[in-house]
């Protein structure tokens, strides 16, 4: 039987399952689809990253002696696949299972003159089957339980049957506000080579296709060698002090001590277990602080694996969740940061426009928090996140945004809504110091929208939130407000939306 392999743009690993389970001389096809990138206005940095990484990966495969057919800017996937299958007389097309459900559905509906075989995905530590076996007997899918099971199962930071240091996590040590002058190391970036420069020019020329952000300056790595260099740089220079300020936000410090490896993990240039092993090895060999190493490992072994597992475990209808019944449209400033005078939003959104990146607290406690308390449509917010971020995929954003960020699933994933007033942003950033609004005020002309939206959110959903044990005590503060103050808060919230719409 003549076998062929289709390598997808987020499966750029030489040991991926479709390649390793096929005979050595099996022909490979890789396709750039213009139809695919028109599903939403993707960030130009992401298009450059994925297409350049795909082209570099194809070149590496050819250097290994493999037969690779590469289609640049094809109109769709179906046309080149049909041509290639007929040309090579392919009888079985093997594809490693995509992580995104919509793409798997697309594959299943392809009309090709050959058999299509889906090979289980091996780019995660937990297989889909293993996660379902862990999840199926449980009433609640708590990340902490999953994380501890992962530590035990893969013997990560363990001392026999107990966690090293006596605790499973050191979150309390990793929430320091950015007091005083802090000086994180500069991130390691890459210079575009001729292949990447050609992709940048191509992406800039896509005038007929809606996109977001800017393609240049482009500084991300596009090869496994460059991704490994970023990982090594992080382990050497950033991981030692990663923990304490991992939640902090500082103007002009876009990356802080964060690793910047998520884009590489999500397209296969790095593998999660090698990342975890590198961090754990550094802990033992260099006596790094346990709170920094554990905090980083929890992001990969815990949250990343958990989010993907939950995404594959829940029903297809998860994407339609809207527990709070929020329907306000996405404000225009999400697409153009210059249109907002809220400094925290301006800082984060302008950074995303330039780079396609923001760290997890900027995403959760600025962007998602605002969307939650302002009552924005969960589907509109998730679609924007998917468009805007360089590491975004359906499996990433469904659970992170719909579940953790917006509580649109009603608590399947998160134990409480991550709603906060301007006080949190003032504590964990320097954004409030140069803002048109006063972070202390919840009423009046200078009241911060984060404040009046926060209290309006609590008031609107008081009955539902009363059942959320970790947030119910905050609701008592509503009783201390006069009816006049509450009415002014509600009026400010309504007027804000009217001005936007």
mmCIF file of N, CA and C in Angstrom, residues 32 40 64 102 129 143 149 174 188 207 209 251 291 294 337 357-358 367 403 414 424 433 448 476:
data_model
loop_
_atom_site.group_PDB
_atom_site.id
_atom_site.type_symbol
_atom_site.label_atom_id
_atom_site.label_comp_id
_atom_site.label_asym_id
_atom_site.label_seq_id
_atom_site.Cartn_x
_atom_site.Cartn_y
_atom_site.Cartn_z
ATOM 1 N N UNK A 32 0.262 25.298 3.030
ATOM 2 C CA UNK A 32 -0.208 26.592 3.531
ATOM 3 C C UNK A 32 -1.538 26.883 2.838
ATOM 4 N N UNK A 40 -10.602 33.761 10.534
ATOM 5 C CA UNK A 40 -10.629 34.901 11.463
ATOM 6 C C UNK A 40 -9.437 35.785 11.132
ATOM 7 N N UNK A 64 17.177 15.438 5.632
ATOM 8 C CA UNK A 64 17.229 14.080 6.166
ATOM 9 C C UNK A 64 16.974 13.030 5.082
ATOM 10 N N UNK A 102 -12.462 21.534 15.371
ATOM 11 C CA UNK A 102 -12.938 21.951 14.047
ATOM 12 C C UNK A 102 -12.051 21.434 12.918
ATOM 13 N N UNK A 129 -6.609 9.503 25.696
ATOM 14 C CA UNK A 129 -7.190 8.352 26.396
ATOM 15 C C UNK A 129 -6.838 8.376 27.875
ATOM 16 N N UNK A 143 -7.926 21.065 38.680
ATOM 17 C CA UNK A 143 -6.574 21.091 38.138
ATOM 18 C C UNK A 143 -5.555 20.640 39.172
ATOM 19 N N UNK A 149 -1.454 14.311 40.366
ATOM 20 C CA UNK A 149 -1.370 12.996 39.724
ATOM 21 C C UNK A 149 -0.254 12.989 38.685
ATOM 22 N N UNK A 174 4.676 33.301 44.988
ATOM 23 C CA UNK A 174 4.837 33.723 43.596
ATOM 24 C C UNK A 174 3.837 34.795 43.183
ATOM 25 N N UNK A 188 15.484 36.658 24.861
ATOM 26 C CA UNK A 188 16.290 36.229 23.724
ATOM 27 C C UNK A 188 15.407 36.202 22.487
ATOM 28 N N UNK A 207 -3.392 41.898 1.307
ATOM 29 C CA UNK A 207 -4.326 43.005 1.482
ATOM 30 C C UNK A 207 -5.780 42.558 1.357
ATOM 31 N N UNK A 209 -6.999 39.809 2.529
ATOM 32 C CA UNK A 209 -7.359 38.943 3.655
ATOM 33 C C UNK A 209 -7.258 39.745 4.944
ATOM 34 N N UNK A 251 5.078 48.601 33.100
ATOM 35 C CA UNK A 251 5.149 49.323 31.836
ATOM 36 C C UNK A 251 6.554 49.231 31.246
ATOM 37 N N UNK A 291 10.270 27.518 44.609
ATOM 38 C CA UNK A 291 9.025 28.191 44.226
ATOM 39 C C UNK A 291 9.051 28.626 42.768
ATOM 40 N N UNK A 294 8.987 25.075 40.639
ATOM 41 C CA UNK A 294 7.674 24.441 40.748
ATOM 42 C C UNK A 294 6.603 25.274 40.051
ATOM 43 N N UNK A 337 -5.788 49.616 20.019
ATOM 44 C CA UNK A 337 -5.535 50.019 21.399
ATOM 45 C C UNK A 337 -5.561 51.526 21.592
ATOM 46 N N UNK A 357 1.719 38.810 21.849
ATOM 47 C CA UNK A 357 2.030 38.176 23.135
ATOM 48 C C UNK A 357 1.604 39.061 24.305
ATOM 49 N N UNK A 358 1.146 38.434 25.365
ATOM 50 C CA UNK A 358 0.992 39.026 26.687
ATOM 51 C C UNK A 358 1.066 37.872 27.672
ATOM 52 N N UNK A 367 -7.359 41.623 30.498
ATOM 53 C CA UNK A 367 -8.232 41.445 29.337
ATOM 54 C C UNK A 367 -9.490 40.625 29.672
ATOM 55 N N UNK A 403 -13.589 29.123 29.936
ATOM 56 C CA UNK A 403 -13.684 28.517 31.247
ATOM 57 C C UNK A 403 -13.044 29.336 32.343
ATOM 58 N N UNK A 414 -13.024 26.340 36.397
ATOM 59 C CA UNK A 414 -12.541 27.208 37.472
ATOM 60 C C UNK A 414 -13.435 27.096 38.701
ATOM 61 N N UNK A 424 -6.860 45.364 42.260
ATOM 62 C CA UNK A 424 -5.925 44.280 41.920
ATOM 63 C C UNK A 424 -4.883 44.782 40.920
ATOM 64 N N UNK A 433 -0.817 54.384 37.687
ATOM 65 C CA UNK A 433 -0.160 55.652 37.969
ATOM 66 C C UNK A 433 -0.192 56.650 36.836
ATOM 67 N N UNK A 448 -12.806 54.617 37.752
ATOM 68 C CA UNK A 448 -12.222 53.613 36.856
ATOM 69 C C UNK A 448 -13.309 52.636 36.418
ATOM 70 N N UNK A 476 -21.338 40.812 50.524
ATOM 71 C CA UNK A 476 -21.858 41.538 51.676
ATOM 72 C C UNK A 476 -21.541 43.022 51.588
#
